[in-house]
Short mmCIF file of C-alpha atoms in Angstrom, two decimals:
data_model
loop_
_atom_site.label_atom_id
_atom_site.label_comp_id
_atom_site.label_asym_id
_atom_site.label_seq_id
_atom_site.Cartn_x
_atom_site.Cartn_y
_atom_site.Cartn_z
CA MET A 1080 -89.64 -3.45 139.71
CA LYS A 1081 -88.98 -0.97 142.51
CA ILE A 1082 -88.00 -2.03 146.03
CA ILE A 1083 -89.06 0.53 148.64
CA LYS A 1084 -87.04 0.71 151.88
CA ASN A 1085 -88.41 1.65 155.28
CA PRO A 1086 -86.66 4.96 156.12
CA ALA A 1087 -86.72 4.16 159.84
CA THR A 1088 -85.20 0.67 159.73
CA GLY A 1089 -83.64 0.44 156.29
CA ASP A 1090 -85.52 -2.83 155.74
CA CYS A 1091 -87.32 -3.57 152.50
CA ALA A 1092 -90.95 -2.54 152.80
CA ALA A 1093 -93.81 -3.47 150.49
CA PRO A 1094 -92.23 -4.02 147.06
CA ARG A 1095 -94.08 -2.75 144.00
CA LEU A 1096 -94.19 -5.06 141.02
CA GLU A 1097 -94.96 -3.02 137.92
CA VAL A 1098 -97.99 -4.42 136.06
CA TRP A 1099 -97.41 -8.22 136.32
CA LEU A 1100 -99.39 -11.21 137.93
CA MET A 1101 -98.54 -14.67 139.44
CA PHE A 1102 -99.05 -18.09 141.09
CA ASN A 1103 -97.67 -21.68 141.71
CA ILE A 1104 -95.40 -24.75 141.35
CA LEU A 1105 -97.49 -25.91 138.52
CA ASP A 1106 -99.99 -24.23 136.34
CA LEU A 1107 -102.99 -26.42 136.75
CA ARG A 1108 -103.98 -26.21 133.13
CA THR A 1109 -102.94 -27.79 129.85
CA MET A 1110 -100.08 -25.37 129.18
CA PRO A 1111 -97.01 -26.12 127.06
CA LEU A 1112 -93.87 -27.04 128.95
CA THR A 1113 -91.19 -24.42 128.37
CA ALA A 1114 -88.76 -25.49 131.08
CA LYS A 1115 -87.42 -28.81 132.27
CA PRO A 1116 -87.90 -29.67 135.95
CA ARG A 1117 -84.63 -29.69 137.82
CA PRO A 1118 -83.79 -32.92 139.68
CA GLY A 1119 -85.22 -32.97 143.20
CA SER A 1120 -87.72 -30.17 142.57
CA ASP A 1121 -91.31 -30.24 143.83
CA PHE A 1122 -92.32 -30.69 140.20
CA GLU A 1123 -90.59 -34.07 140.11
CA ALA A 1124 -91.30 -35.11 143.70
CA GLU A 1125 -93.81 -37.90 144.19
CA LEU A 1126 -97.17 -37.07 145.76
CA PRO A 1127 -98.00 -38.55 149.20
CA ASP A 1128 -99.27 -42.15 149.16
CA ASP A 1129 -102.62 -41.17 150.69
CA GLN A 1130 -103.48 -39.26 147.48
CA SER A 1131 -102.60 -42.10 145.10
CA GLN A 1132 -105.83 -44.12 145.37
CA GLY A 1133 -108.05 -41.13 144.59
CA ILE A 1134 -105.85 -40.01 141.71
CA GLY A 1135 -105.89 -43.51 140.21
CA ARG A 1136 -109.68 -43.75 140.43
CA ARG A 1137 -110.17 -40.36 138.78
CA LEU A 1138 -107.58 -41.09 136.08
CA ARG A 1139 -109.41 -44.31 135.17
CA ARG A 1140 -112.72 -42.45 134.97
CA LEU A 1141 -111.28 -39.65 132.79
CA ARG A 1142 -109.59 -42.18 130.49
CA THR A 1143 -112.67 -44.39 130.04
CA GLU A 1144 -114.91 -41.35 129.49
CA ARG A 1145 -112.70 -40.55 126.50
CA LYS A 1146 -112.77 -44.18 125.33
CA LEU A 1147 -108.99 -44.47 125.47
CA THR A 1148 -107.11 -47.67 126.24
CA ILE A 1149 -104.17 -47.54 128.64
CA ALA A 1150 -101.80 -48.01 125.69
CA GLU A 1151 -103.44 -45.18 123.71
CA LEU A 1152 -103.24 -42.75 126.64
CA ALA A 1153 -99.65 -43.73 127.35
CA ALA A 1154 -98.68 -43.05 123.73
CA LYS A 1155 -100.38 -39.64 123.76
CA ALA A 1156 -98.79 -38.68 127.09
CA GLY A 1157 -95.33 -39.97 126.26
CA VAL A 1158 -95.17 -42.30 129.27
CA SER A 1159 -95.19 -46.10 129.55
CA SER A 1160 -98.36 -48.18 129.75
CA GLY A 1161 -97.00 -49.63 132.99
CA ILE A 1162 -96.96 -46.20 134.63
CA ILE A 1163 -100.59 -45.53 133.66
CA SER A 1164 -101.64 -48.96 134.93
CA GLN A 1165 -99.80 -48.54 138.24
CA ILE A 1166 -101.30 -45.09 138.84
CA GLU A 1167 -104.83 -46.32 138.13
CA ARG A 1168 -104.39 -49.24 140.56
CA GLY A 1169 -102.97 -46.95 143.25
CA ALA A 1170 -99.75 -48.96 143.13
CA SER A 1171 -97.60 -45.95 142.27
CA SER A 1172 -97.37 -42.40 143.59
CA PRO A 1173 -97.03 -40.22 140.48
CA SER A 1174 -94.97 -37.05 140.30
CA ILE A 1175 -96.52 -33.75 139.30
CA SER A 1176 -94.49 -33.81 136.05
CA THR A 1177 -96.00 -37.20 135.12
CA LEU A 1178 -99.54 -36.01 135.90
CA VAL A 1179 -99.00 -32.89 133.77
CA LYS A 1180 -98.12 -35.08 130.76
CA ILE A 1181 -101.23 -37.19 131.35
CA ASN A 1182 -103.60 -34.27 131.92
CA SER A 1183 -102.37 -32.65 128.69
CA ALA A 1184 -103.04 -35.88 126.79
CA LEU A 1185 -106.54 -36.10 128.27
CA GLY A 1186 -107.30 -32.42 127.63
CA VAL A 1187 -108.15 -31.71 131.29
CA ASN A 1188 -106.55 -29.59 134.00
CA LEU A 1189 -104.51 -31.03 136.86
CA TRP A 1190 -107.09 -30.30 139.56
CA GLN A 1191 -109.42 -32.88 138.03
CA PHE A 1192 -107.09 -35.58 139.36
CA PHE A 1193 -107.72 -34.28 142.89
CA GLU A 1194 -111.47 -33.62 142.75
CA ASP A 1195 -114.33 -36.06 142.14
CA ALA A 1196 -117.03 -35.29 139.59
CA PRO A 1197 -120.03 -33.47 141.16
CA SER A 1198 -122.71 -35.82 142.49
CA PRO A 1199 -126.49 -35.19 142.29
CA SER A 1200 -126.44 -34.26 145.98
CA SER A 1201 -123.68 -31.67 145.53
CA ASP A 1202 -124.23 -27.98 146.29
CA LYS A 1203 -126.53 -26.54 143.61
CA LEU A 1204 -124.80 -23.15 143.75
CA HIS A 1205 -122.32 -23.54 140.90
CA PHE A 1206 -120.64 -20.22 141.79
CA VAL A 1207 -119.81 -21.24 145.38
CA ARG A 1208 -117.16 -23.57 146.84
CA ARG A 1209 -117.68 -24.54 150.50
CA LYS A 1210 -114.64 -24.53 152.78
CA ASP A 1211 -115.06 -28.26 153.51
CA ASN A 1212 -115.01 -29.09 149.79
CA ARG A 1213 -111.60 -27.80 148.68
CA PRO A 1214 -109.40 -30.08 146.55
CA ARG A 1215 -105.94 -30.15 148.11
CA ILE A 1216 -102.51 -30.92 146.70
CA VAL A 1217 -99.52 -31.64 148.94
CA ALA A 1218 -96.29 -31.69 146.93
CA GLY A 1219 -92.61 -32.21 147.54
CA LYS A 1220 -90.54 -33.21 150.55
CA MET A 1221 -91.40 -29.91 152.26
CA HIS A 1222 -95.16 -30.58 151.91
CA LEU A 1223 -96.00 -27.37 150.10
CA THR A 1224 -99.81 -27.27 150.04
CA LYS A 1225 -102.34 -25.85 147.58
CA GLU A 1226 -106.08 -25.62 148.23
CA LEU A 1227 -108.41 -24.70 145.38
CA LEU A 1228 -110.82 -21.87 146.23
CA SER A 1229 -112.39 -21.40 142.79
CA PRO A 1230 -115.87 -22.95 142.51
CA SER A 1231 -114.87 -24.57 139.21
CA SER A 1232 -111.47 -26.05 138.39
CA SER A 1233 -112.17 -25.85 134.65
CA GLU A 1234 -112.40 -22.06 134.30
CA ASN A 1235 -109.52 -19.91 133.06
CA LEU A 1236 -109.55 -17.76 136.22
CA ARG A 1237 -108.43 -19.81 139.20
CA PHE A 1238 -107.48 -18.88 142.75
CA MET A 1239 -106.27 -20.89 145.72
CA ILE A 1240 -104.45 -20.84 149.06
CA LEU A 1241 -100.75 -21.66 148.88
CA THR A 1242 -99.01 -22.68 152.12
CA LEU A 1243 -95.19 -22.79 152.26
CA PRO A 1244 -93.65 -24.40 155.36
CA PRO A 1245 -90.26 -23.05 156.53
CA GLY A 1246 -87.63 -23.78 153.90
CA ALA A 1247 -90.14 -24.62 151.17
CA GLU A 1248 -89.63 -23.50 147.59
CA SER A 1249 -92.22 -23.34 144.84
CA GLU A 1250 -90.43 -23.29 141.50
CA GLU A 1251 -92.61 -22.69 138.44
CA MET A 1252 -91.89 -25.26 135.76
CA LEU A 1253 -94.76 -24.45 133.41
CA SER A 1254 -95.33 -21.18 131.60
CA GLY A 1255 -97.64 -19.89 128.91
CA PRO A 1256 -99.84 -16.92 127.95
CA GLY A 1257 -101.65 -15.48 130.94
CA ASP A 1258 -101.17 -13.69 134.23
CA LYS A 1259 -100.48 -14.66 137.82
CA GLY A 1260 -100.78 -12.74 141.04
CA GLY A 1261 -101.37 -13.04 144.73
CA TYR A 1262 -101.61 -11.63 148.25
CA VAL A 1263 -99.52 -12.55 151.30
CA MET A 1264 -101.90 -13.53 154.11
CA SER A 1265 -99.20 -14.32 156.68
CA GLY A 1266 -95.45 -14.82 156.92
CA ARG A 1267 -92.75 -13.66 154.49
CA VAL A 1268 -91.67 -15.03 151.11
CA GLU A 1269 -89.08 -14.25 148.48
CA LEU A 1270 -90.53 -13.86 144.98
CA THR A 1271 -88.31 -14.15 141.91
CA VAL A 1272 -89.72 -12.96 138.57
CA GLY A 1273 -87.26 -13.15 135.70
CA ASN A 1274 -83.98 -11.81 137.08
CA GLU A 1275 -85.59 -9.65 139.78
CA VAL A 1276 -86.16 -10.62 143.41
CA ALA A 1277 -88.51 -9.07 145.98
CA GLU A 1278 -89.08 -9.83 149.66
CA LEU A 1279 -92.83 -9.92 150.29
CA PHE A 1280 -94.38 -9.28 153.69
CA GLU A 1281 -97.84 -9.84 155.15
CA GLY A 1282 -100.32 -7.59 153.31
CA ASP A 1283 -98.21 -7.26 150.14
CA SER A 1284 -99.62 -8.20 146.75
CA PHE A 1285 -98.02 -8.95 143.38
CA GLN A 1286 -98.79 -9.53 139.70
CA PHE A 1287 -96.82 -10.63 136.61
CA LYS A 1288 -97.03 -12.27 133.18
CA SER A 1289 -96.90 -16.05 133.51
CA THR A 1290 -94.53 -16.33 130.53
CA LEU A 1291 -91.77 -15.04 132.84
CA PRO A 1292 -89.73 -17.56 134.89
CA HIS A 1293 -90.80 -17.29 138.52
CA LYS A 1294 -90.60 -18.98 141.91
CA LEU A 1295 -91.44 -18.46 145.58
CA GLU A 1296 -89.24 -19.32 148.57
CA ASN A 1297 -89.85 -19.28 152.31
CA ARG A 1298 -86.45 -18.79 153.92
CA HIS A 1299 -87.83 -18.06 157.37
CA ASP A 1300 -88.75 -20.07 160.47
CA ALA A 1301 -92.50 -19.42 160.23
CA GLU A 1302 -95.02 -20.82 157.76
CA ALA A 1303 -96.12 -18.49 154.94
CA LYS A 1304 -99.63 -18.45 153.51
CA LEU A 1305 -100.74 -16.71 150.30
CA ILE A 1306 -103.78 -16.24 148.12
CA TRP A 1307 -102.61 -17.33 144.66
CA ILE A 1308 -104.38 -16.26 141.47
CA ILE A 1309 -104.02 -17.57 137.91
CA ASN A 1310 -105.65 -16.11 134.82
CA ILE A 1311 -104.93 -18.44 131.92
CA GLN A 1312 -105.57 -17.70 128.27
CA ASP A 1313 -107.35 -20.61 126.59
CA LYS A 1314 -106.03 -22.82 125.02
CA HIS A 1315 -102.56 -24.04 125.79
CA LEU A 1316 -102.68 -27.53 124.31
#
């Protein structure tokens, strides 16, 4: 990776990442865990209470569609039956790490916990997602937000808007075959890929292999907003 400096100011200008691609706290797919979440990370943080009821309802639907009992799903996911029951009743706010275990056991991707199944009255254009119909995830104490832009959450190519408030950090805890990339819409972020770090400014873009450890940080006073892209190789069960 080459960091280009502005000759006038000496500041880092648009960094060039050599043939790689990126995106997010969590890969919203059934990918193998290759890193343990560190304590206090967004990956372990509980989701806001206002998302719990919807997640529980969708989890129950996905489980019953697969004709699994709570005990059977708990055994497959490696969590307790009590946790599954509490999530389904909306009595518990699950962490992202818990949902990842459950979505892997169900054979679905994480976004399906945040989006209802299409209804007969839904938009007939399967290749379009309307701006008022974006599934949204708010994670961690810093309320890092992800909005799905892709028309389908089940496809291997997925893109979304990632918003990092000041001080927010998005540490990738899942990795697997595929690529990630993105474009900075506003603000500034620090991108770490492997052992290399680049300061990204508005208008910069990036790309890397998703098998590499990576994270984003917003160390500035203003909110940062990015287009985030994931291209995942099927299947990562």
